[in-house]
mmCIF file of C-alpha atoms in Angstrom:
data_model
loop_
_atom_site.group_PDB
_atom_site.id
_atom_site.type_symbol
_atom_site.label_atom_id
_atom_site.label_comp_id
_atom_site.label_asym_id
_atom_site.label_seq_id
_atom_site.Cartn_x
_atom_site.Cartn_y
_atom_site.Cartn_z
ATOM 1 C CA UNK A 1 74.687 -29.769 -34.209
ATOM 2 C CA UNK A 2 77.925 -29.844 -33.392
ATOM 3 C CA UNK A 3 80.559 -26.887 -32.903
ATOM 4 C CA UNK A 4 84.024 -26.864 -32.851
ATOM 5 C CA UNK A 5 85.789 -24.413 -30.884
ATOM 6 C CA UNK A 6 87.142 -21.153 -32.911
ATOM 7 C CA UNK A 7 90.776 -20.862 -34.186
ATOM 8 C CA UNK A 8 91.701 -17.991 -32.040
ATOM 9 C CA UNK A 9 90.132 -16.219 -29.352
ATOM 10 C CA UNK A 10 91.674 -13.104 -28.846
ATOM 11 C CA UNK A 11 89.036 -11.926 -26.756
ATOM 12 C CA UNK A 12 87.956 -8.200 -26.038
ATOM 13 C CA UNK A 13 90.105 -5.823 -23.994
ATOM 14 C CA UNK A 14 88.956 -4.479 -20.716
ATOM 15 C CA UNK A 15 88.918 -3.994 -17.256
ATOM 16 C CA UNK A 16 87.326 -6.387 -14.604
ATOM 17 C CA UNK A 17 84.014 -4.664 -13.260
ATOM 18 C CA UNK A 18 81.576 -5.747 -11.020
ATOM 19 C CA UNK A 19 77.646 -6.127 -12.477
ATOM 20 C CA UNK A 20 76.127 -2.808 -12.055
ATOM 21 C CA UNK A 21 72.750 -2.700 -11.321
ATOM 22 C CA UNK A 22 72.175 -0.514 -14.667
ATOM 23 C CA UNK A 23 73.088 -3.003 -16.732
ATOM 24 C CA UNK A 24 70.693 -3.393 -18.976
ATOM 25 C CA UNK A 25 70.826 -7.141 -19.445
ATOM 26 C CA UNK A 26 71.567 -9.419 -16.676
ATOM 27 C CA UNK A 27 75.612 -10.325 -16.239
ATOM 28 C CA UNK A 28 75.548 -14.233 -14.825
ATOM 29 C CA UNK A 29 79.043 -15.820 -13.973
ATOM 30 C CA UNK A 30 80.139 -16.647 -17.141
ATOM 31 C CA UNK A 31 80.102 -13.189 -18.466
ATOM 32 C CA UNK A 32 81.302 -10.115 -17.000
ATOM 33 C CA UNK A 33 81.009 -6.018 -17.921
ATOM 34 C CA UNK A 34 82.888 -4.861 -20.179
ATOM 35 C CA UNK A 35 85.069 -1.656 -19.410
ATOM 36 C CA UNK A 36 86.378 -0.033 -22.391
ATOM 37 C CA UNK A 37 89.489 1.538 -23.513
ATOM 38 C CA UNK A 38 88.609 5.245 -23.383
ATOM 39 C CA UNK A 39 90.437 5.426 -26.687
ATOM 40 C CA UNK A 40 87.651 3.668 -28.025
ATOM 41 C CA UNK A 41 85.679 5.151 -30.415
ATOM 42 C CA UNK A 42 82.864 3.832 -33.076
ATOM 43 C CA UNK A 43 79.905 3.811 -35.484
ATOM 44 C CA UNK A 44 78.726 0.378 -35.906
ATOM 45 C CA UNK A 45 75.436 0.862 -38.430
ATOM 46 C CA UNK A 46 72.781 -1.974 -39.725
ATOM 47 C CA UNK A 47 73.666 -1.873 -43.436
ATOM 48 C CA UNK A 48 76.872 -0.280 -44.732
ATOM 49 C CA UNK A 49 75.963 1.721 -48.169
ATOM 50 C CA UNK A 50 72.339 2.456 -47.129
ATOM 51 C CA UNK A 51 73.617 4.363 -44.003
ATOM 52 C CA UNK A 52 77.172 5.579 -45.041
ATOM 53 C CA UNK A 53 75.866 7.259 -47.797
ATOM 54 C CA UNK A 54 73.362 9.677 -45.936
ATOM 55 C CA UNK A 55 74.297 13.338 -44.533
ATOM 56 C CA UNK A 56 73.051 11.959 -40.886
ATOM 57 C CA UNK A 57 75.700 8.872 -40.717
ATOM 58 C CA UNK A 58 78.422 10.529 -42.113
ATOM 59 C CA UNK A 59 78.282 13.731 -40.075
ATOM 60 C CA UNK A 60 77.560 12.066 -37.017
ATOM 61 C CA UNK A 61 81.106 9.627 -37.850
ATOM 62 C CA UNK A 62 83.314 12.880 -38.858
ATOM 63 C CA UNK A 63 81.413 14.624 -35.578
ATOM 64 C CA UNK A 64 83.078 12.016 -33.666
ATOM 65 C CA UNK A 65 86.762 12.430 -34.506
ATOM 66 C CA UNK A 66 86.527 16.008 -32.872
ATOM 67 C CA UNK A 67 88.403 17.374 -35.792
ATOM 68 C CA UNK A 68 87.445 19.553 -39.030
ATOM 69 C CA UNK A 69 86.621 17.815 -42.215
ATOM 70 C CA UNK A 70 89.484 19.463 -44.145
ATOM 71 C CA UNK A 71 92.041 18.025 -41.327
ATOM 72 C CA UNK A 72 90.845 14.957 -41.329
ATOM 73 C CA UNK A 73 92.102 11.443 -42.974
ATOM 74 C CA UNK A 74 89.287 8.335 -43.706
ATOM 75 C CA UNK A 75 90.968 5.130 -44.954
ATOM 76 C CA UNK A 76 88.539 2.918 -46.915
ATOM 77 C CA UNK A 77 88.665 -0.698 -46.390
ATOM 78 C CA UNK A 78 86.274 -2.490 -49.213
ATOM 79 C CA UNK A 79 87.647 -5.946 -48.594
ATOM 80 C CA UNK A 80 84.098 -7.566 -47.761
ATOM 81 C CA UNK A 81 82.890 -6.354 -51.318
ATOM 82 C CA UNK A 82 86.252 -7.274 -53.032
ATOM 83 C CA UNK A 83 87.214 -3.761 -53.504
ATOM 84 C CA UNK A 84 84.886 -2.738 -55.919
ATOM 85 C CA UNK A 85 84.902 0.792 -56.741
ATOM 86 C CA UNK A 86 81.178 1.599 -56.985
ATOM 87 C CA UNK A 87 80.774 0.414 -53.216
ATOM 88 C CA UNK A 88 83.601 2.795 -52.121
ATOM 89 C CA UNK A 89 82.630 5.589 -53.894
ATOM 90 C CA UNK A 90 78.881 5.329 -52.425
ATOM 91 C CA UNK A 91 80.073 5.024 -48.908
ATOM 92 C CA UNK A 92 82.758 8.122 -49.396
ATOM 93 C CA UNK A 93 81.541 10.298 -51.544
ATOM 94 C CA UNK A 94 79.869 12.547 -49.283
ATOM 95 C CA UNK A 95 82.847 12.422 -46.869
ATOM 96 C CA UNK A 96 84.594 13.948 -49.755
ATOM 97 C CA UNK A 97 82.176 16.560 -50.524
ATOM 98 C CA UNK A 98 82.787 17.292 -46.738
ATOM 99 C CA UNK A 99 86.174 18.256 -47.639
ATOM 100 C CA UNK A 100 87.667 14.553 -45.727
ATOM 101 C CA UNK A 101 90.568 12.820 -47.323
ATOM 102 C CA UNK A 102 89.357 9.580 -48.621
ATOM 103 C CA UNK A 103 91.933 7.033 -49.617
ATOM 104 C CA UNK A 104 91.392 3.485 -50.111
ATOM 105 C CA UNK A 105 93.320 0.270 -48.817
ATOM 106 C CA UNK A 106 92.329 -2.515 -51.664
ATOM 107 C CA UNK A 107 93.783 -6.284 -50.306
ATOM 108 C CA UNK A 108 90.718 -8.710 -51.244
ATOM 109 C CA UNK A 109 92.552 -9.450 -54.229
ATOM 110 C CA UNK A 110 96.002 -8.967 -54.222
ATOM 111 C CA UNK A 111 98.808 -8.396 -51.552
ATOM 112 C CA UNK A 112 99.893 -5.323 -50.401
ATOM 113 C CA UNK A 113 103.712 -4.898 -48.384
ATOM 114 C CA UNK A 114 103.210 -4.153 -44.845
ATOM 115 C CA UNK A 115 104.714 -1.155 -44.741
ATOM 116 C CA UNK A 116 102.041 0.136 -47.572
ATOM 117 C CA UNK A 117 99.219 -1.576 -45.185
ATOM 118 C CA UNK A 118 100.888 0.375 -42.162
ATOM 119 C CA UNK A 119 101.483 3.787 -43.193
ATOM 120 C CA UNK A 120 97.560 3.727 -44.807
ATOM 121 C CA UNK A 121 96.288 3.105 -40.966
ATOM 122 C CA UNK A 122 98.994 4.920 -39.243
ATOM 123 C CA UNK A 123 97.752 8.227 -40.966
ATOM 124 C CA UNK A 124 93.701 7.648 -41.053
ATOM 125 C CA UNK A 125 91.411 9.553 -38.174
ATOM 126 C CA UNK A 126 88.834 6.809 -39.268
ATOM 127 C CA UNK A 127 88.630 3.369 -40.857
ATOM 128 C CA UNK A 128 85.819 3.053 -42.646
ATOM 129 C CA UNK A 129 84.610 -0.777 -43.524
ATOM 130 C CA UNK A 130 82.269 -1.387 -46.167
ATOM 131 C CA UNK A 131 79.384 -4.657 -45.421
ATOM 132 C CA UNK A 132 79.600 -7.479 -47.641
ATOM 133 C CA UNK A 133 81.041 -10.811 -47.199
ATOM 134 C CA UNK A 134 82.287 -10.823 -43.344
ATOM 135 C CA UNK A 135 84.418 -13.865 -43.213
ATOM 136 C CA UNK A 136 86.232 -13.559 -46.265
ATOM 137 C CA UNK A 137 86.924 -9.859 -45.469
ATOM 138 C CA UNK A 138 88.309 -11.069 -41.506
ATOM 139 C CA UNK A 139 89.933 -14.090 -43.492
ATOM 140 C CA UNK A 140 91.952 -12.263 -45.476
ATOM 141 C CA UNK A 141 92.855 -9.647 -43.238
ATOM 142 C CA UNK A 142 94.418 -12.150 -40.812
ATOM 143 C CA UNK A 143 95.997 -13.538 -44.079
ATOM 144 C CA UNK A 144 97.746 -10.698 -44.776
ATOM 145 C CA UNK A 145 98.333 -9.418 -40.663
ATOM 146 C CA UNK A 146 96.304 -5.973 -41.151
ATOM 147 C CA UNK A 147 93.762 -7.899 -38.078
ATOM 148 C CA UNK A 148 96.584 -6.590 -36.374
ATOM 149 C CA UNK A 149 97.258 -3.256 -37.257
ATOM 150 C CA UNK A 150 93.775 -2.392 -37.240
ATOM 151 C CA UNK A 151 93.002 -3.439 -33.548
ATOM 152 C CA UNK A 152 96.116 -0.854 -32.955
ATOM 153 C CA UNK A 153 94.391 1.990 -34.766
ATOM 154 C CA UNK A 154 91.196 1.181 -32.973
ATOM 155 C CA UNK A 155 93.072 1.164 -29.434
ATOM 156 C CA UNK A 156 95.279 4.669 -30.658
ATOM 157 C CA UNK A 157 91.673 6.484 -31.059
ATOM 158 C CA UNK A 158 91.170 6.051 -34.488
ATOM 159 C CA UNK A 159 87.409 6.112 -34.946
ATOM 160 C CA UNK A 160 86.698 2.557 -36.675
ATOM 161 C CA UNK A 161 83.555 2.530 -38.508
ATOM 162 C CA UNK A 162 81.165 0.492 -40.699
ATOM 163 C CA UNK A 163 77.689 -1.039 -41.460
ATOM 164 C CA UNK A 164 76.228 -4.878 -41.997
ATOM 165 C CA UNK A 165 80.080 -6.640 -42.434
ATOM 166 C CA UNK A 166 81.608 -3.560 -41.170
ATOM 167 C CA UNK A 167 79.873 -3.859 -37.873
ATOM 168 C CA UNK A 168 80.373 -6.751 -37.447
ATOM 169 C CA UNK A 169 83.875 -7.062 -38.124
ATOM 170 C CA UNK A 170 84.860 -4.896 -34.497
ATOM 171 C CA UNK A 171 83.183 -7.468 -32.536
ATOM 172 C CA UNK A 172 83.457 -10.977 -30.967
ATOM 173 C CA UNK A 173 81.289 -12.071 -34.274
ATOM 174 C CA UNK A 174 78.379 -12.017 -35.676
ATOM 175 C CA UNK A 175 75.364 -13.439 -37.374
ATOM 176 C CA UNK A 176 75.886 -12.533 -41.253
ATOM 177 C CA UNK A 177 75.201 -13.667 -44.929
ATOM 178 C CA UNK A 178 78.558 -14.927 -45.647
ATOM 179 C CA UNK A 179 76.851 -18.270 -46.665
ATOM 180 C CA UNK A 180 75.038 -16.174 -49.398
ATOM 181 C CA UNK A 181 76.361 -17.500 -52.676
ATOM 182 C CA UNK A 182 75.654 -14.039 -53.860
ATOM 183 C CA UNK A 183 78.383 -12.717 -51.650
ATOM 184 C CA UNK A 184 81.348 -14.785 -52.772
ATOM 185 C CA UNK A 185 84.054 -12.818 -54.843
ATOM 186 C CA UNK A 186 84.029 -14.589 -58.204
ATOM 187 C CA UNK A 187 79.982 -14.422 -58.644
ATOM 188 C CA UNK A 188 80.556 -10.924 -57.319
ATOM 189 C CA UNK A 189 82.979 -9.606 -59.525
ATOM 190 C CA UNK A 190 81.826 -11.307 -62.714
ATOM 191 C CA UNK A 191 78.291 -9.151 -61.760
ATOM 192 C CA UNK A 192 80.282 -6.343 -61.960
ATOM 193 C CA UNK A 193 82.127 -6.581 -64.496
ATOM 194 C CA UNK A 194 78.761 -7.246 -66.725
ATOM 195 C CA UNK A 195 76.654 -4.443 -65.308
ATOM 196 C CA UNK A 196 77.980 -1.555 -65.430
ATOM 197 C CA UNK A 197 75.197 0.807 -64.977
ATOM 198 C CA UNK A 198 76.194 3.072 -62.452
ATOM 199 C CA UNK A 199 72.266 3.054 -61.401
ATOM 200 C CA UNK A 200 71.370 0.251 -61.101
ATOM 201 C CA UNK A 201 70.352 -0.859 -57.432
ATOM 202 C CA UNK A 202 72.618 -3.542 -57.710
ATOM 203 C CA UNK A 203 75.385 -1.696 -57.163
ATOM 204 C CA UNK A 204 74.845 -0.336 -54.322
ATOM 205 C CA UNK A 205 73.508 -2.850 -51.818
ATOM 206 C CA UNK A 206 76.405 -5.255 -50.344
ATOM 207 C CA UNK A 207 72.805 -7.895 -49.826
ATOM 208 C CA UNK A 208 70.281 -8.452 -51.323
ATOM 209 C CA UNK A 209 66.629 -8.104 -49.398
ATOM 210 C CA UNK A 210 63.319 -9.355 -50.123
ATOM 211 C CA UNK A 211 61.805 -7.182 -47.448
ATOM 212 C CA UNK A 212 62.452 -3.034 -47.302
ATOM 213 C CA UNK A 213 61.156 -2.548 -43.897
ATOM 214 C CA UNK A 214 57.708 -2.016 -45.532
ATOM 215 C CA UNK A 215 56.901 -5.745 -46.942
ATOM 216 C CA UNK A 216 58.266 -7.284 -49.517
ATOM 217 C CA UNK A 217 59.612 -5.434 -52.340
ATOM 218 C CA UNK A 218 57.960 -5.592 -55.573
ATOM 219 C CA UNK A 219 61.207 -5.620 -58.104
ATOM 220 C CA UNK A 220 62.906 -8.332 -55.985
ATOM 221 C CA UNK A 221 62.699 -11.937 -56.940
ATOM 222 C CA UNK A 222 60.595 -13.446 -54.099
ATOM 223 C CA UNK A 223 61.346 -16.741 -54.480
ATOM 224 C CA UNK A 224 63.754 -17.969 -51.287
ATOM 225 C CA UNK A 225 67.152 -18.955 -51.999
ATOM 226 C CA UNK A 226 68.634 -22.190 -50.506
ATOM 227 C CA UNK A 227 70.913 -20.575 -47.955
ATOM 228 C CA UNK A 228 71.569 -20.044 -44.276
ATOM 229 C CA UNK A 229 73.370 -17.346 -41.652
ATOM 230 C CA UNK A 230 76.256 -18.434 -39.895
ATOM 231 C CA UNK A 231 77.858 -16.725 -36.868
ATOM 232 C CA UNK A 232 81.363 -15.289 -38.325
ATOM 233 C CA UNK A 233 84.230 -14.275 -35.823
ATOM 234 C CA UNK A 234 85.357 -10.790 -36.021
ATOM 235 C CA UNK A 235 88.221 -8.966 -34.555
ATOM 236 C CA UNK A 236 87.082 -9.151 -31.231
ATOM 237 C CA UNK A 237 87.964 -5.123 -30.376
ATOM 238 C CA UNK A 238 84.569 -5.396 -28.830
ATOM 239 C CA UNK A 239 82.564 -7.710 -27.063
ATOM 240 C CA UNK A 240 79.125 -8.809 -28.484
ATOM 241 C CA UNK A 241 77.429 -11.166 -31.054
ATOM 242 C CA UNK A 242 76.193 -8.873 -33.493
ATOM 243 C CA UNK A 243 73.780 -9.030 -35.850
ATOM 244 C CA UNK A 244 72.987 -5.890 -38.804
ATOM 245 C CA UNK A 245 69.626 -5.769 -40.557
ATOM 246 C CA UNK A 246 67.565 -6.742 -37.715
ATOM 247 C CA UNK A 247 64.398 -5.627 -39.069
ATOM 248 C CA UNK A 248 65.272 -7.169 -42.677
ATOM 249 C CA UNK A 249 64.286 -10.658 -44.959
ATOM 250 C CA UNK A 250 66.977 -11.274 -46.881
ATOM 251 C CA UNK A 251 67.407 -13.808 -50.299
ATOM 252 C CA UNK A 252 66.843 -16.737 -48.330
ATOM 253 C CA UNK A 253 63.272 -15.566 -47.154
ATOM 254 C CA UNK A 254 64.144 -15.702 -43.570
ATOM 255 C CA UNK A 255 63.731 -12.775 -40.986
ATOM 256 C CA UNK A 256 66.569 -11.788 -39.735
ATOM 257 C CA UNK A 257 65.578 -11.068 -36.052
ATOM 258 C CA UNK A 258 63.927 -14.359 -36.077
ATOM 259 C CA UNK A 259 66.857 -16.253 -37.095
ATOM 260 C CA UNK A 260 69.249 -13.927 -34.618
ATOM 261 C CA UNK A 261 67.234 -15.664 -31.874
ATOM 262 C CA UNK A 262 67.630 -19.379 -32.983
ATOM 263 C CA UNK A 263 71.952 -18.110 -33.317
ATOM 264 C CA UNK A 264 71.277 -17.204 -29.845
ATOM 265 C CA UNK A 265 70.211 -20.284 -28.658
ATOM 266 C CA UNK A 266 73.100 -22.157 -30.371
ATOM 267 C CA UNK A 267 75.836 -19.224 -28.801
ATOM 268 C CA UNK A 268 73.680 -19.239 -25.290
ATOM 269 C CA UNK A 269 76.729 -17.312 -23.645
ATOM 270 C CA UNK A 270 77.371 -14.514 -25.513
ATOM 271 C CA UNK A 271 75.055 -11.233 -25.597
ATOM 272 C CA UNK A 272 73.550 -10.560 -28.427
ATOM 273 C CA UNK A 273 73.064 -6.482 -30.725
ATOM 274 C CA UNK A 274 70.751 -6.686 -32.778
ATOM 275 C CA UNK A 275 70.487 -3.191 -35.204
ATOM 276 C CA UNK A 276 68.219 -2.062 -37.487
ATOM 277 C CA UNK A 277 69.371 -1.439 -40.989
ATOM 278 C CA UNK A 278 68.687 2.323 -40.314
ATOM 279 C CA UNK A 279 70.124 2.452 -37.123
ATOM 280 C CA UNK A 280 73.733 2.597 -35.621
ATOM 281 C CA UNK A 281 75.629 1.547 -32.262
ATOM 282 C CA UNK A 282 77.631 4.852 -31.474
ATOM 283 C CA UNK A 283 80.755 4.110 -29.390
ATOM 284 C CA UNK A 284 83.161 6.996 -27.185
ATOM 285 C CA UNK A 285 84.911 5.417 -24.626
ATOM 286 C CA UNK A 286 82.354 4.038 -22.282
ATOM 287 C CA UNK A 287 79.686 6.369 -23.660
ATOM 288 C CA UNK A 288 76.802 5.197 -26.135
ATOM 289 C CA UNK A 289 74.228 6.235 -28.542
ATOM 290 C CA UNK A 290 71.755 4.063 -30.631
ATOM 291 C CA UNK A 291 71.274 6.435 -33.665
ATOM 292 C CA UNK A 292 68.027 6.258 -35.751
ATOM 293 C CA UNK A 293 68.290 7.464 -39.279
ATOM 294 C CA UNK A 294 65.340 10.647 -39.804
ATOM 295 C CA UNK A 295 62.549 9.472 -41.679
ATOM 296 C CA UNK A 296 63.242 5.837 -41.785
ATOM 297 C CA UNK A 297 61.266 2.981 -40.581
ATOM 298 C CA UNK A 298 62.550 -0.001 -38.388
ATOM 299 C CA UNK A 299 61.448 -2.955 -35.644
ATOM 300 C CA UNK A 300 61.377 -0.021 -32.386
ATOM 301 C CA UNK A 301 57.824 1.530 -31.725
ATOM 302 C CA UNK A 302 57.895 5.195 -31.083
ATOM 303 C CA UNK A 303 54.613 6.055 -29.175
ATOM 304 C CA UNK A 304 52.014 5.483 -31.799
ATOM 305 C CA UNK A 305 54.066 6.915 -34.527
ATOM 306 C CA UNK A 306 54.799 3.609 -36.624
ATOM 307 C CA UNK A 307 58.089 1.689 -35.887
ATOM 308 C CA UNK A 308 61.565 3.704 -36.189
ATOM 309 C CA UNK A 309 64.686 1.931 -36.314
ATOM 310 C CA UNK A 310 66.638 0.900 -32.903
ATOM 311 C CA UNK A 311 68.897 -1.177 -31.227
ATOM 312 C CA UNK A 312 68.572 -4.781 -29.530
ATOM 313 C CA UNK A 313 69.810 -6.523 -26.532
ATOM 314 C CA UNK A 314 69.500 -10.354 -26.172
ATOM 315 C CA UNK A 315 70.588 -12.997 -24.102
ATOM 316 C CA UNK A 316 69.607 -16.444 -23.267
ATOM 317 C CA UNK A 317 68.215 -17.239 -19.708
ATOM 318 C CA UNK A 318 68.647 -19.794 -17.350
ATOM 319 C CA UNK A 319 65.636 -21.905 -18.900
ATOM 320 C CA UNK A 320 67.063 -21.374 -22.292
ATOM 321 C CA UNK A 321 64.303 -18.616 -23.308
ATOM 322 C CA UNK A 322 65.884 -15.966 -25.280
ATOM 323 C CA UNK A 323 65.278 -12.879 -24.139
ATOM 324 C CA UNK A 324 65.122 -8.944 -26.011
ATOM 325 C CA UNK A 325 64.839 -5.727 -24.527
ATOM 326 C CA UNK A 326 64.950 -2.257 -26.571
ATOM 327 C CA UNK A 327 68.466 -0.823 -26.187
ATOM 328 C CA UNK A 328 68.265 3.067 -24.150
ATOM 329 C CA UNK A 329 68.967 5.642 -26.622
ATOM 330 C CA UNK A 330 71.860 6.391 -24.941
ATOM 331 C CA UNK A 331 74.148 5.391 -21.438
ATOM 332 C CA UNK A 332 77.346 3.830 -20.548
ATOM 333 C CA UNK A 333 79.332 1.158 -22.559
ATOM 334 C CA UNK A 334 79.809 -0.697 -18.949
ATOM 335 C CA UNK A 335 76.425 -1.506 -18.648
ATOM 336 C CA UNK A 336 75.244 -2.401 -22.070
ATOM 337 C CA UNK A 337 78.922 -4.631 -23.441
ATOM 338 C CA UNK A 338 79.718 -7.829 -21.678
ATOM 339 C CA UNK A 339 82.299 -9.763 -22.198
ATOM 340 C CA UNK A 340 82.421 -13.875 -21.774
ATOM 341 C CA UNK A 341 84.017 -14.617 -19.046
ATOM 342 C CA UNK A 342 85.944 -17.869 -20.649
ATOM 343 C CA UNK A 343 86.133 -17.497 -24.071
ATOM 344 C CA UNK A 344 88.514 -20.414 -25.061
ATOM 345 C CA UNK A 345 84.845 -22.823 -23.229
ATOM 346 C CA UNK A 346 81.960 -20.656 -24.051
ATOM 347 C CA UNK A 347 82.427 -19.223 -27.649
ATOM 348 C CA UNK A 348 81.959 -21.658 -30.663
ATOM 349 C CA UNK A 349 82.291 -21.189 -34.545
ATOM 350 C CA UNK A 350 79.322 -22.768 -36.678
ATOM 351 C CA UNK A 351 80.307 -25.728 -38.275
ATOM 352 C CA UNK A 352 79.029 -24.365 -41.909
ATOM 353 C CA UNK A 353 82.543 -22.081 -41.483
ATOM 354 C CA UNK A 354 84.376 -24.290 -43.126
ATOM 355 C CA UNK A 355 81.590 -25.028 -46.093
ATOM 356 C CA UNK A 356 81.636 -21.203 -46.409
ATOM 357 C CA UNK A 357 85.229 -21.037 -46.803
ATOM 358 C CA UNK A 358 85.574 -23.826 -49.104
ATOM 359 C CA UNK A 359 83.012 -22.566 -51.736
ATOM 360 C CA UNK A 360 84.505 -18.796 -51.201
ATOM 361 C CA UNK A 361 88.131 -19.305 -51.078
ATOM 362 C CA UNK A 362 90.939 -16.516 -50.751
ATOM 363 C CA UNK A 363 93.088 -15.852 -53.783
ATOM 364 C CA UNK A 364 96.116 -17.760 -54.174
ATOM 365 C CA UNK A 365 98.954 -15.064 -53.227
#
């Protein structure tokens, strides 16, 4: 397989640290720790309406600003899912209820002035991403220049949140679905715009899943679909390769987690997050939390209780073996983020990018 290199590497910012001896995965030369902004601050989940739309998620994100519900400002970013209403309202409605101000920032299909794109971000506490189709969503936003107002916000304090493409989309990249014919924005939209049941499970899953966490599930269509995961770039606010729905099988019959090692092997410098789809990266400066939704299950045994759902860290050693260890519930940032050391030699785009873009191509503006 060949890879190309990618068309911009704007690389995480940090500070140069030395390898602690806490990190939790080893740091060889061409990657160093990562030392944070203490402006920082995030919630990166495993799926996006699945954990958005639960009490936990969304009190632990408003928990984070520091600030009351009723003085507080959540800007809505549903470009991954082509703006379509019934995704935003899952992922927001209980911020609402809370008493948060919810608007919305709509750009997958038309263009919006800059000032209107700046003035949106300027006054949100939190960006809130909704999962879906990554690289159309990073795509356009580059398109349109809001990549750059939105690493601003996230370096300003803003807390920048998300789940599945809106986890991804704060990092280096990610392994995600984008190849999933099901997540391109005509064959999305038409769906929508012929179903229309409000309850129907359709709309309000960004992916589609042949596997729950507890086997297959019974009203999904089994049969694999002919498609593959590709590693995306995202904004590159943080370091990482990240992949959400660790513990899932999606359309295409293949385990995630499975497939997140073979991505690994491809991408042997970068270090790899894997997260459960009930489960969440917390971010506060150089402080972390792996968050585990109550009552859910996921790929992390818990001491003869079942599996709950957890974090991932993997990396590729010197023989080429990729290697996982459990993430700590919590620590510091420095010791679990590490950045590659040269970027512009050691970090690669998939070569099915292009295939991707070509069969889900941004509107004509």
């Amino acid at each position: 397989m060949v890879l190309v290199p990618p068309r911009s590497i704007l690389g995480s910012s940090g500070l140069v640290a030395s390898a602690s001896k806490n990190s939790i995965a080893p740091c060889p030369p061409f990657r160093r720790p990562y030392v944070p902004n203490p402006s920082l601050k995030g919630i990166f989940a495993g799926s996006g309406s699945s954990s958005m739309s639960t009490p936990y998620m969304a009190e632990v994100v408003v928990r984070l600003t520091k600030q009351e519900p009723k003085n507080i400002s959540l800007l809505y970013i549903g470009t991954a899912t082509y703006d379509i209403a019934k995704f935003r309202d899952k992922q927001t409605n209980l911020f609402s209820e809370m008493g948060v101000t919810v608007e919305s920032l709509d750009v997958a299909n038309r263009s919006v002035p800059r000032v209107e794109m700046e003035e949106l971000v300027d006054k949100a506490d939190i960006i809130l991403v909704s999962g879906g189709n990554t690289l159309y969503a990073v795509d356009r936003w580059e398109f349109l220049g809001l990549d750059e107002l939105l690493r601003g916000a996230a370096h300003s304090g803003k807390v920048m949140a998300g789940g599945s493409a809106g986890a991804i989309c704060w990092f280096d990249g990610g392994h995600s679905d984008s190849g999933d014919p099901d997540t391109y924005r005509l064959s999305t939209l038409k769906k929508f715009e012929s179903n229309s049941d409000p309850s129907s499970e359709l709309n309000t899953e960004e992916s589609s899943f042949v596997d729950n966490g507890n086997g297959p599930n019974d009203d999904e269509d089994t049969n694999s679909k002919d498609w593959g995961y590709v590693r995306v770039e995202g904004l590159g606010i943080w370091p990482g390769l990240v992949c959400p729905h660790y513990d899932r099988i999606q359309s295409n019959g293949v385990q995630r987690m499975a497939d997140f090692d073979s991505m690994m092997k491809r991408h042997r410098y970068e270090l790899g997050i894997g997260i459960d789809h009930h489960a969440a990266l917390e971010v506060d400066g150089d402080d972390f939390r792996i968050l585990s939704i109550p009552g859910e299950t996921g790929s992390v045994d818990a001491d003869g209780d079942g599996k709950v759902p957890g974090a991932w860290i993997k990396y590729v050693d010197s023989d080429g073996t990729v290697r996982s260890k459990i993430c700590p519930g919590s620590g510091k940032v420095t010791d679990l983020l590490q950045m590659v050391e040269n970027p512009q030699k050691h970090i690669f785009l998939d070569e099915k990018i292009e295939l991707c873009r070509k069969e889900n191509p941004l509107p004509r503006d």
